[in-house]
Coordinates of C-alpha atoms in Angstrom, one line a residue:
X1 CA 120.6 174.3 -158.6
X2 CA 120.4 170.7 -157.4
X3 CA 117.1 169.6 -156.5
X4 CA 116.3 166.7 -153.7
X5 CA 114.0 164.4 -154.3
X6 CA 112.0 163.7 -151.1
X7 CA 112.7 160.2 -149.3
X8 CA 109.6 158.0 -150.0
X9 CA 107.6 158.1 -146.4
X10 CA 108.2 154.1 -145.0
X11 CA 105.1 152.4 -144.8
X12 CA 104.2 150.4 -141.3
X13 CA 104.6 146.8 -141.7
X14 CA 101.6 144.4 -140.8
X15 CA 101.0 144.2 -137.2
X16 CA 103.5 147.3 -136.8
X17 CA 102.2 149.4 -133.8
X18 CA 100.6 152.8 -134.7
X19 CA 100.8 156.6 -133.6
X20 CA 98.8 158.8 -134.7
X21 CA 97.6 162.7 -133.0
X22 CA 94.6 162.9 -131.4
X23 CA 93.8 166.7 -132.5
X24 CA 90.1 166.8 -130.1
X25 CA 92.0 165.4 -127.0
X26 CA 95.0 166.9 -127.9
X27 CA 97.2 164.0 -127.3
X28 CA 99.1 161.3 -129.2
X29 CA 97.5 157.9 -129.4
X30 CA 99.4 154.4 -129.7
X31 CA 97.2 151.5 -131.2
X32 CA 97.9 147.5 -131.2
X33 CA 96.3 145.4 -133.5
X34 CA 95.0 141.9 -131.9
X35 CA 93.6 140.6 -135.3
X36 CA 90.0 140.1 -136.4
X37 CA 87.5 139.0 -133.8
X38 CA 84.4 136.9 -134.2
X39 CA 82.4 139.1 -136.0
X40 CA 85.0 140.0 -138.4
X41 CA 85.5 143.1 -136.7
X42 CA 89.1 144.7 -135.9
X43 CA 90.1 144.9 -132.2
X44 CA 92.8 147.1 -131.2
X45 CA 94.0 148.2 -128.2
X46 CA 95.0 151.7 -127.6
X47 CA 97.0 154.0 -125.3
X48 CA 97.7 157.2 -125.0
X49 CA 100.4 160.2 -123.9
X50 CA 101.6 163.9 -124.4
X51 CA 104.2 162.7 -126.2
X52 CA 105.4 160.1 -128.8
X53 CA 108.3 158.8 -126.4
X54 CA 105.6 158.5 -123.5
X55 CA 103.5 156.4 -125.8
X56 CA 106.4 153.7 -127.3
X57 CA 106.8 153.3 -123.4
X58 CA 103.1 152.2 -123.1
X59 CA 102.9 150.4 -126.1
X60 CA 105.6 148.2 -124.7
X61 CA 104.1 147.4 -121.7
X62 CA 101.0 147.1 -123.8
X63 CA 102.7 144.7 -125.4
X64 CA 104.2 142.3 -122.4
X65 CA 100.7 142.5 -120.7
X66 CA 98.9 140.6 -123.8
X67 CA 102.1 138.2 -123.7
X68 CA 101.3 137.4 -120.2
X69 CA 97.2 137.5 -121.1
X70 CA 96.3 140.4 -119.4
X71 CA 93.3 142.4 -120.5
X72 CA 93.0 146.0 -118.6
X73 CA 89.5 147.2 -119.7
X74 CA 90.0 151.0 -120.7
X75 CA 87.5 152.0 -118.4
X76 CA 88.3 149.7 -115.8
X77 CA 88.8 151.8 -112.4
X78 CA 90.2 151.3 -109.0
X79 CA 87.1 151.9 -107.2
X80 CA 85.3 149.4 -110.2
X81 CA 88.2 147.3 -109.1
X82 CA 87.5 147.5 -105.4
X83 CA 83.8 147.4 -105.5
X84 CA 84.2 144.2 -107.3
X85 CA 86.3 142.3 -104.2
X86 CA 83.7 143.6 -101.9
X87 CA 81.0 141.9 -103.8
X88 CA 82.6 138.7 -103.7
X89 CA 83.4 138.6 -100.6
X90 CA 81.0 136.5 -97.7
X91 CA 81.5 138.2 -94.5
X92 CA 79.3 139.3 -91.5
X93 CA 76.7 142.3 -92.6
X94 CA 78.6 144.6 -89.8
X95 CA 82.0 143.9 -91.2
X96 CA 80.9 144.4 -94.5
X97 CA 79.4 147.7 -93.3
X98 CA 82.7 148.7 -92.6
X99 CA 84.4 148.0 -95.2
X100 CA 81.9 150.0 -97.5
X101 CA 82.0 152.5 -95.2
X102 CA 85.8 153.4 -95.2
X103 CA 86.0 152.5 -99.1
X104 CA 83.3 155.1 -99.8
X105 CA 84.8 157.2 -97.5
X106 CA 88.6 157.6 -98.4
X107 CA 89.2 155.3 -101.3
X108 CA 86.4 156.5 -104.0
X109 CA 86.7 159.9 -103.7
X110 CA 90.5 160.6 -103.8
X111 CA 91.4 157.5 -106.2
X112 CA 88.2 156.0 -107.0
X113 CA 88.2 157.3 -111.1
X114 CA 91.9 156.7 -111.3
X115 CA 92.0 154.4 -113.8
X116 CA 93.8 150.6 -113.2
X117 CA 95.6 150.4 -115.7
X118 CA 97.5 153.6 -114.9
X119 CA 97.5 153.2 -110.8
X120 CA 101.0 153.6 -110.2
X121 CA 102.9 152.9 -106.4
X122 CA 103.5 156.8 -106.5
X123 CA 99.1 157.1 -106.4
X124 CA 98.9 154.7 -104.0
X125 CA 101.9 156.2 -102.1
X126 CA 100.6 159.7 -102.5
X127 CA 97.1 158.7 -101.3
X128 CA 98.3 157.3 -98.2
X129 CA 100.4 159.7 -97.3
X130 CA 97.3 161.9 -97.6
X131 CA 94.8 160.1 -95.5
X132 CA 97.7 159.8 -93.1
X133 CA 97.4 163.4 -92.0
X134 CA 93.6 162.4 -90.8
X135 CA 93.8 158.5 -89.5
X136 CA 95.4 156.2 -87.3
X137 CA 98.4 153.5 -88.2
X138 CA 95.5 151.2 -87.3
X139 CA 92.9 152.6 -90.3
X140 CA 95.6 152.7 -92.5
X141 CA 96.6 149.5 -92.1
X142 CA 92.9 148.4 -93.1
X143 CA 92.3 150.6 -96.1
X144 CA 96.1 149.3 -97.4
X145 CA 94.5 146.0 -97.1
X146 CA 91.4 146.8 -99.1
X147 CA 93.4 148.0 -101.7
X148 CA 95.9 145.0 -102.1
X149 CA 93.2 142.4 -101.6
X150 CA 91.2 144.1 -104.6
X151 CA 93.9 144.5 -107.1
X152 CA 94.9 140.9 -106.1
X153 CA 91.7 139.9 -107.2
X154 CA 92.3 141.6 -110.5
X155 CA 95.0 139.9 -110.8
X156 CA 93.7 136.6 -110.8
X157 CA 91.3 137.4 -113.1
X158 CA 94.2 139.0 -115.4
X159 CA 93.0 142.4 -115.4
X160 CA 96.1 143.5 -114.3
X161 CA 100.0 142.3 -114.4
X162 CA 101.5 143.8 -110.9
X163 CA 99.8 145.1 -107.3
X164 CA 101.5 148.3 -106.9
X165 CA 99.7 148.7 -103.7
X166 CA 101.7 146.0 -102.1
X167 CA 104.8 148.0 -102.7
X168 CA 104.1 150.7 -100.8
X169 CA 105.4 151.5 -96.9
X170 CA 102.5 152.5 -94.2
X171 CA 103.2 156.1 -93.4
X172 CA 103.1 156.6 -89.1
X173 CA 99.7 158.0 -89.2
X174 CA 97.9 159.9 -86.6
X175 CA 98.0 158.2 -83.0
X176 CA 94.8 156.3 -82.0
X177 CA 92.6 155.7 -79.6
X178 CA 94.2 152.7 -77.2
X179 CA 91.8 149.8 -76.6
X180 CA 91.2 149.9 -72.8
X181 CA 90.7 147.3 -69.9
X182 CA 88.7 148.0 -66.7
X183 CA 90.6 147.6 -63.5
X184 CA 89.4 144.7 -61.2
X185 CA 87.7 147.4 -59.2
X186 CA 85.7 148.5 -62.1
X187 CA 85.3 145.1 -63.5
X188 CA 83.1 144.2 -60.2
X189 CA 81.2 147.1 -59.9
X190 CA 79.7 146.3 -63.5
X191 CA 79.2 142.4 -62.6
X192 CA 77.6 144.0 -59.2
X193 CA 75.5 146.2 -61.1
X194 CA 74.5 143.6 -63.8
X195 CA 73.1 141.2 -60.8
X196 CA 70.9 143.6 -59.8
X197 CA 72.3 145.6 -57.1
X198 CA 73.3 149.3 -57.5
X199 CA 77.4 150.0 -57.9
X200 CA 78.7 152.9 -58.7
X201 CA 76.4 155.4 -57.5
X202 CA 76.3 155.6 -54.0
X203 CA 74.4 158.4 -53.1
X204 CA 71.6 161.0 -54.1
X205 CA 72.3 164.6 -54.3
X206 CA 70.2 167.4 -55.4
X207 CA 71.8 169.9 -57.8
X208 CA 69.8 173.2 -57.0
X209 CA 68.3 175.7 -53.8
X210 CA 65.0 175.2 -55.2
X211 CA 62.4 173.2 -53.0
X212 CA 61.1 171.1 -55.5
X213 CA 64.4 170.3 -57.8
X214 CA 64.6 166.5 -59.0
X215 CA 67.1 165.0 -56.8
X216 CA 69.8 162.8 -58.7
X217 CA 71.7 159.9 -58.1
X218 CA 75.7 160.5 -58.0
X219 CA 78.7 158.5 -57.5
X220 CA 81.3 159.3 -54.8
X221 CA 83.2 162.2 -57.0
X222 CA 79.9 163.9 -58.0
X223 CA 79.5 162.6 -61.2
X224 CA 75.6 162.3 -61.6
X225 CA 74.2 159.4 -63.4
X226 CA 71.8 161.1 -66.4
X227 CA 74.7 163.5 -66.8
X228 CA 73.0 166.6 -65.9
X229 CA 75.4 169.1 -66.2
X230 CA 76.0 171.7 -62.8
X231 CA 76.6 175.0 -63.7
X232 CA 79.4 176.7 -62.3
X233 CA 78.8 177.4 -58.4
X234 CA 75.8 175.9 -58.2
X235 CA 75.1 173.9 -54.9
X236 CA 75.3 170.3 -54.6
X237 CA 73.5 169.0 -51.7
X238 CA 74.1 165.5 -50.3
X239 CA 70.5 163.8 -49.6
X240 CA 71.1 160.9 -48.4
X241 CA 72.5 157.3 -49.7
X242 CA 69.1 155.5 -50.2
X243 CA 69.1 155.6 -54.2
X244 CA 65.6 154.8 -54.3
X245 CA 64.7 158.5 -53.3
X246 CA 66.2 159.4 -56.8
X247 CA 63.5 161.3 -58.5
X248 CA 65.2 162.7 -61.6
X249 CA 62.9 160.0 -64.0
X250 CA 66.2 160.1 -66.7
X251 CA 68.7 159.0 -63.0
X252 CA 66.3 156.0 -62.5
X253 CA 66.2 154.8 -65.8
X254 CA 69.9 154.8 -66.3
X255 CA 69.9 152.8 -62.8
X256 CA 67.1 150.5 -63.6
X257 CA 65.5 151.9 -60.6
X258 CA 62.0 151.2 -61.7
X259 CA 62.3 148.1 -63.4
X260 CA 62.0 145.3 -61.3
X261 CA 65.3 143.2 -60.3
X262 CA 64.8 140.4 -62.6
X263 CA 64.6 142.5 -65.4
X264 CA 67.9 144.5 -64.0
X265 CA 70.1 141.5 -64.0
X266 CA 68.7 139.7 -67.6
X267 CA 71.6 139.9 -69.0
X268 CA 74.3 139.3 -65.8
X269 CA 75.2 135.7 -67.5
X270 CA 76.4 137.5 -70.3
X271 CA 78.6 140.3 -68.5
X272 CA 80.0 137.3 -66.2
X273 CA 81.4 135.2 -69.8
X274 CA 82.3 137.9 -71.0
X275 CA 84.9 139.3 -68.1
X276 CA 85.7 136.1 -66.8
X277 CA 86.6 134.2 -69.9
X278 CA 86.8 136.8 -72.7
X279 CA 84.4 135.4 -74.9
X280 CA 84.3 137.8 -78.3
X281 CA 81.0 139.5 -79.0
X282 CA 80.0 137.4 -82.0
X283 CA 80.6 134.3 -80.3
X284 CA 78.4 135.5 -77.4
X285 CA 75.5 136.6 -79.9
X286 CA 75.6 133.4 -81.4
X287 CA 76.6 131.1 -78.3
X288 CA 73.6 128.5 -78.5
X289 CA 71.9 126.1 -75.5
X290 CA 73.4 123.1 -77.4
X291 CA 77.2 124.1 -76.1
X292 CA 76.7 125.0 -73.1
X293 CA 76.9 121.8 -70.6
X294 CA 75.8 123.0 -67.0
X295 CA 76.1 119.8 -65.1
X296 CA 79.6 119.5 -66.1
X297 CA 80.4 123.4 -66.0
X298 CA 81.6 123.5 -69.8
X299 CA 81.1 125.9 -72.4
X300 CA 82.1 125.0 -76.2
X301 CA 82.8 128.4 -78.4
X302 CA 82.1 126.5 -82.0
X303 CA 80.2 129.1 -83.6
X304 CA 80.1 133.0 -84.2
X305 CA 77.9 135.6 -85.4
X306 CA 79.9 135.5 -89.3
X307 CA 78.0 135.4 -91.9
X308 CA 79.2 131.3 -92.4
X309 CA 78.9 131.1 -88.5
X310 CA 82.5 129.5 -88.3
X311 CA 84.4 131.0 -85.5
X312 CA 87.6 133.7 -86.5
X313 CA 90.1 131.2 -86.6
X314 CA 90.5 127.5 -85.9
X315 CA 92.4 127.9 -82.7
X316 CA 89.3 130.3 -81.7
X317 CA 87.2 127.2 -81.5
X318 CA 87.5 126.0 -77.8
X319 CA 85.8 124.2 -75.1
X320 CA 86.4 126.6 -71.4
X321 CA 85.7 125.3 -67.9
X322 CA 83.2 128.1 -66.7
X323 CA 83.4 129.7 -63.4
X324 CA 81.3 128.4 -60.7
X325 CA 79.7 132.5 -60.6
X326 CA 78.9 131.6 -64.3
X327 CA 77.2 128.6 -63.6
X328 CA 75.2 130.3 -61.3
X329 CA 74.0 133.0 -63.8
X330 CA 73.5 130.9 -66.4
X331 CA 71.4 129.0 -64.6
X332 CA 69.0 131.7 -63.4
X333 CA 69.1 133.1 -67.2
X334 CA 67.8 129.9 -68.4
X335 CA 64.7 130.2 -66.2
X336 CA 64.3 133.6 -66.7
X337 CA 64.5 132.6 -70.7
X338 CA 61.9 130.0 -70.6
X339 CA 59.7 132.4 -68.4
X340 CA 60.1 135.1 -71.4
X341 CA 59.4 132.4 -73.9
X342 CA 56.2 131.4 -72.3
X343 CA 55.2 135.1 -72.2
X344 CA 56.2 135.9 -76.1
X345 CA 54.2 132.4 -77.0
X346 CA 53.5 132.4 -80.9
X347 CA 56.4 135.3 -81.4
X348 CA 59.1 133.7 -79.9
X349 CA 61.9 132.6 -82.9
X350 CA 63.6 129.6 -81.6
X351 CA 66.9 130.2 -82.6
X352 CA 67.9 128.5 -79.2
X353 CA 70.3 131.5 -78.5
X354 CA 71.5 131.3 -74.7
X355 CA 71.4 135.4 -75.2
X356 CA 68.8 137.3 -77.4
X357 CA 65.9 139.5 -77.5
X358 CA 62.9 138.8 -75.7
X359 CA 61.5 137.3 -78.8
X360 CA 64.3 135.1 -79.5
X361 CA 65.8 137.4 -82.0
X362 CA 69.4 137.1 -82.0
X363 CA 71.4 140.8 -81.2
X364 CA 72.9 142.3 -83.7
X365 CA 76.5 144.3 -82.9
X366 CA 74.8 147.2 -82.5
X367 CA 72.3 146.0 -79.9
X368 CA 74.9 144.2 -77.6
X369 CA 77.1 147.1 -77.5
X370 CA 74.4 149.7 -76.4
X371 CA 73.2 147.0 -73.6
X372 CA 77.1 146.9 -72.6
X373 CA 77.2 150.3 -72.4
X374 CA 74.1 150.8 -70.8
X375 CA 75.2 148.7 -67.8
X376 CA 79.2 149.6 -67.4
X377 CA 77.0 153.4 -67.1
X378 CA 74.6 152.1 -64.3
X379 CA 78.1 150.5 -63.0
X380 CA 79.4 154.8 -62.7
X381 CA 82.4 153.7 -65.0
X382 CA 81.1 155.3 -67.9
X383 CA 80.9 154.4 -71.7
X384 CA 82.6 150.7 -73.0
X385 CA 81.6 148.5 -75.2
X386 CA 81.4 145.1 -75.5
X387 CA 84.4 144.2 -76.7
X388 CA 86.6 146.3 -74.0
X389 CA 85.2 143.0 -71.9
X390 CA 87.2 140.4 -73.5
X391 CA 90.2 143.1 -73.0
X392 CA 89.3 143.2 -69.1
X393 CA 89.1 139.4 -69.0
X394 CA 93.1 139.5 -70.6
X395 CA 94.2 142.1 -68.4
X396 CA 92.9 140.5 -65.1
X397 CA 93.9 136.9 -66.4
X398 CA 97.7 138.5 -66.8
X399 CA 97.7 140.7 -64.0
X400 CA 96.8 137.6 -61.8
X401 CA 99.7 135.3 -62.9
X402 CA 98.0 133.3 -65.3
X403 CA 100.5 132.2 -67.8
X404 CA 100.1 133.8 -71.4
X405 CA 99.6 130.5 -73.3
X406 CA 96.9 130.2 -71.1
X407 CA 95.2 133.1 -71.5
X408 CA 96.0 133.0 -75.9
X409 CA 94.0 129.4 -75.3
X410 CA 91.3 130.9 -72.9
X411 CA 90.6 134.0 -75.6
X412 CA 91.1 132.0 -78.6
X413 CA 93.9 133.4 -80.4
X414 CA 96.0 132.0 -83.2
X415 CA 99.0 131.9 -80.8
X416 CA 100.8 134.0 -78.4
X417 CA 102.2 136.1 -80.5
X418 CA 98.8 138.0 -81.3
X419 CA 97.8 137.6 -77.7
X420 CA 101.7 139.6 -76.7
X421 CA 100.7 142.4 -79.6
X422 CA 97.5 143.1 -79.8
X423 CA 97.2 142.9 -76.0
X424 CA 100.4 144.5 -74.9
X425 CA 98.9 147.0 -73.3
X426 CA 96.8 145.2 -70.7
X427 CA 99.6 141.8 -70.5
X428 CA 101.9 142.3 -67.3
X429 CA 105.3 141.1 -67.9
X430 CA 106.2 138.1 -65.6
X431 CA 109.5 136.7 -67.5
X432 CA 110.6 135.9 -63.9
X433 CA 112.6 132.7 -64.6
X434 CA 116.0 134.1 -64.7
X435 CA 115.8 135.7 -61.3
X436 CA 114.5 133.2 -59.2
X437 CA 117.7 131.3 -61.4
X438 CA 120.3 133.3 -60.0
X439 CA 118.9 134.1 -56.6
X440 CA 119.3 129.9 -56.2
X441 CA 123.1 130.6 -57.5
X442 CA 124.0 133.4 -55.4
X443 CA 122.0 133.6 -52.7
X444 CA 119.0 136.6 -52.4
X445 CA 121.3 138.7 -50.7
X446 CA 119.8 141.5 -47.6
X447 CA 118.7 144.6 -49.3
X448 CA 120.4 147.5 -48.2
X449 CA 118.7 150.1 -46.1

């Protein structure tokens, strides 16, 4: 009987890669040596797999990441990843709100303790394909964005070789909520309303048989200003059109019935910039006394409530003619300011804000939004907010034949291209040239009857 001699076990070479079995985790493990650091102490880099195969693949890409000097921490996470881009970046407080808030809200929980190094396009595509089934193309489009601008910052700081999230298509999403524009009709009931004078609701009813029942103010369909609800067959009796008889004390607050009329139209100046020239929110929070030049009926939009105060983009910085009903308003708001300045004495901030708190304080988004809303309510048009009034301003602009390089100048955008999409709900087409062409040509012809 022949007997084999066993083949001598091949030693691994110096620098050699090693695999070895985990037996706790249950999993092989693939190590690189990187030499002897300062301390004199080994470092090694490790990966690991189910199998041997799996591993050699990681160890080669271990491999061409230290060629190309990229160090992937083990622990090193995708939310780690992302929470480090949010804290370097400078923004307003309210974007910055949102961008935390949608992060925390869909980004940490379903891939937040995946680890970088491992994120593959297939996560990311799987985890958009999820949130999909609950938010809009729009949302998407932001969280996408959040993710690519985070591992993008990674890799500039070589913690990783490739953004997979870039790779990946937007699924449809669900369909969202279109931005609107109020209707000329609407527009001047809430520029009525913020002068002062009532709009809206033009009469008082009383919703009840009983004698002493609150009477309420209503518009012309019924709808009732604090939003009582009637129950079904309950009688609605017309009382009269004199709003002041309103007694229902929630009716007259919505209407500003007991404050007295300067107080009711504090803010018209505001409402009248912001439909007639679509001025954006932050500019309007942060629109100062210094560019605003009454005696030549100019208004410079330089500044914006950002957190570096620069306006959105460079085409967004502008210098409009105002309206002569804007020079009117701003007028009486800068006596009614200095009136409320005198009265706040000591507490006033002078921030020398053209619109703020009665203490000078400067609005934050928040603020402006529930005033907006308050007043496009007192107007009976229901709930908008602020910046539905830069998309009324566009609509009105386009629906009146103002040309669209006009209006993308008036509202600041980057060019017409953003003003055609973003807008393209509220711009009326006028490509007209061709026609009025070939009618020249031929002749406009009789229209048949």
């Amino acid at each position: 009987m022949v007997t084999r001699t066993p083949k001598p076990k091949r030693r691994r070479e110096r620098g050699d890669d090693g695999i070895s079995w985990d037996k706790i985790n249950k999993c092989y493990v693939g190590t690189v040596s990187l030499g002897y650091g300062d301390a004199g102490k080994r470092v090694r880099r490790t990966v690991r797999g189910k199998t041997k195969q799996e591993v050699k693949g990681k160890l080669d890409d271990l491999h061409d990441e230290i060629k190309a000097g990229i160090h992937t921490p083990a622990t090193y996470t995708v939310k780690q990843c992302v929470m480090d881009w949010l804290d370097s970046l400078e923004l307003d407080p309210h974007t910055m709100a949102t961008y935390r808030g949608q992060a925390e809200k869909w980004i940490y929980p379903k891939i937040g303790a995946k680890k970088l190094a491992e994120f593959k396009a297939t996560d990311a595509e799987r985890f958009l394909r999820d949130v999909a089934k609950t938010l809009s193309k729009a949302s998407l489009v932001k969280i996408k964005s959040t993710l690519v601008r985070s591992i993008r910052r990674a890799q500039k700081y070589d913690l990783i070789g490739r953004n997979v999230a870039a790779l990946v298509d937007l699924p449809q999403g669900r369909p969202g909520h279109p931005s609107r524009a109020m209707t000329e009709e609407q527009a001047s009931k809430v520029l009525k309303a913020a002068s002062g004078q009532p709009a809206g609701f033009v009469k008082v009813v009383k919703v009840s048989e009983g004698q002493y029942a609150a009477t309420h103010a209503a518009t012309e369909t019924g709808e009732i200003a604090c939003g009582t609800w009637t129950r079904l067959n309950a009688p609605v009796t017309e009382i009269g059109a004199d709003l002041t008889e309103t007694t229902c004390r929630f009716c007259r607050a919505e209407l500003g019935l007991d404050a007295d009329a300067d107080a009711s139209r504090r803010l018209e100046a505001l409402f009248v910039l912001s439909i007639t020239l679509g001025l954006r929110p932050g500019e309007l929070r942060k629109l100062s006394w210094d560019h605003v030049d009454l005696d030549n009926a100019v208004v410079h939009v330089w500044r914006s409530a950002s957190r570096t105060g620069d306006v959105k983009t460079p085409k967004s910085k502008r210098s409009l003619v105002l309206p002569n009903r804007a020079v009117t308003a701003l007028q009486a708001h800068k006596k009614r300011q200095a009136a409320e300045r005198l009265a706040a004495g000591a507490a006033w901030q002078d921030n020398n804000l053209v619109f703020c708190h009665e203490d000078g304080r400067m609005y934050t988004s928040d603020a402006l939004n529930w005033r907006f809303s308050k007043m496009t309510k007192r107007a009976g048009i229901g709930h908008w907010h602020a910046h539905e009034g830069r998309h009324t301003a566009v609509s009105i602009m386009s629906s009146n034949g103002v040309p669209l390089q006009e209006i993308s100048d008036t509202v600041g955008h980057k060019s017409t291209h953003v003003t055609e999409t973003v807008y393209r709900h509220v711009i009326v087409p006028t490509i007209r040239g061709g026609a009025t062409v070939m009618d020249n040509v031929f002749g406009a012809g009789v229209p048949s009857r």
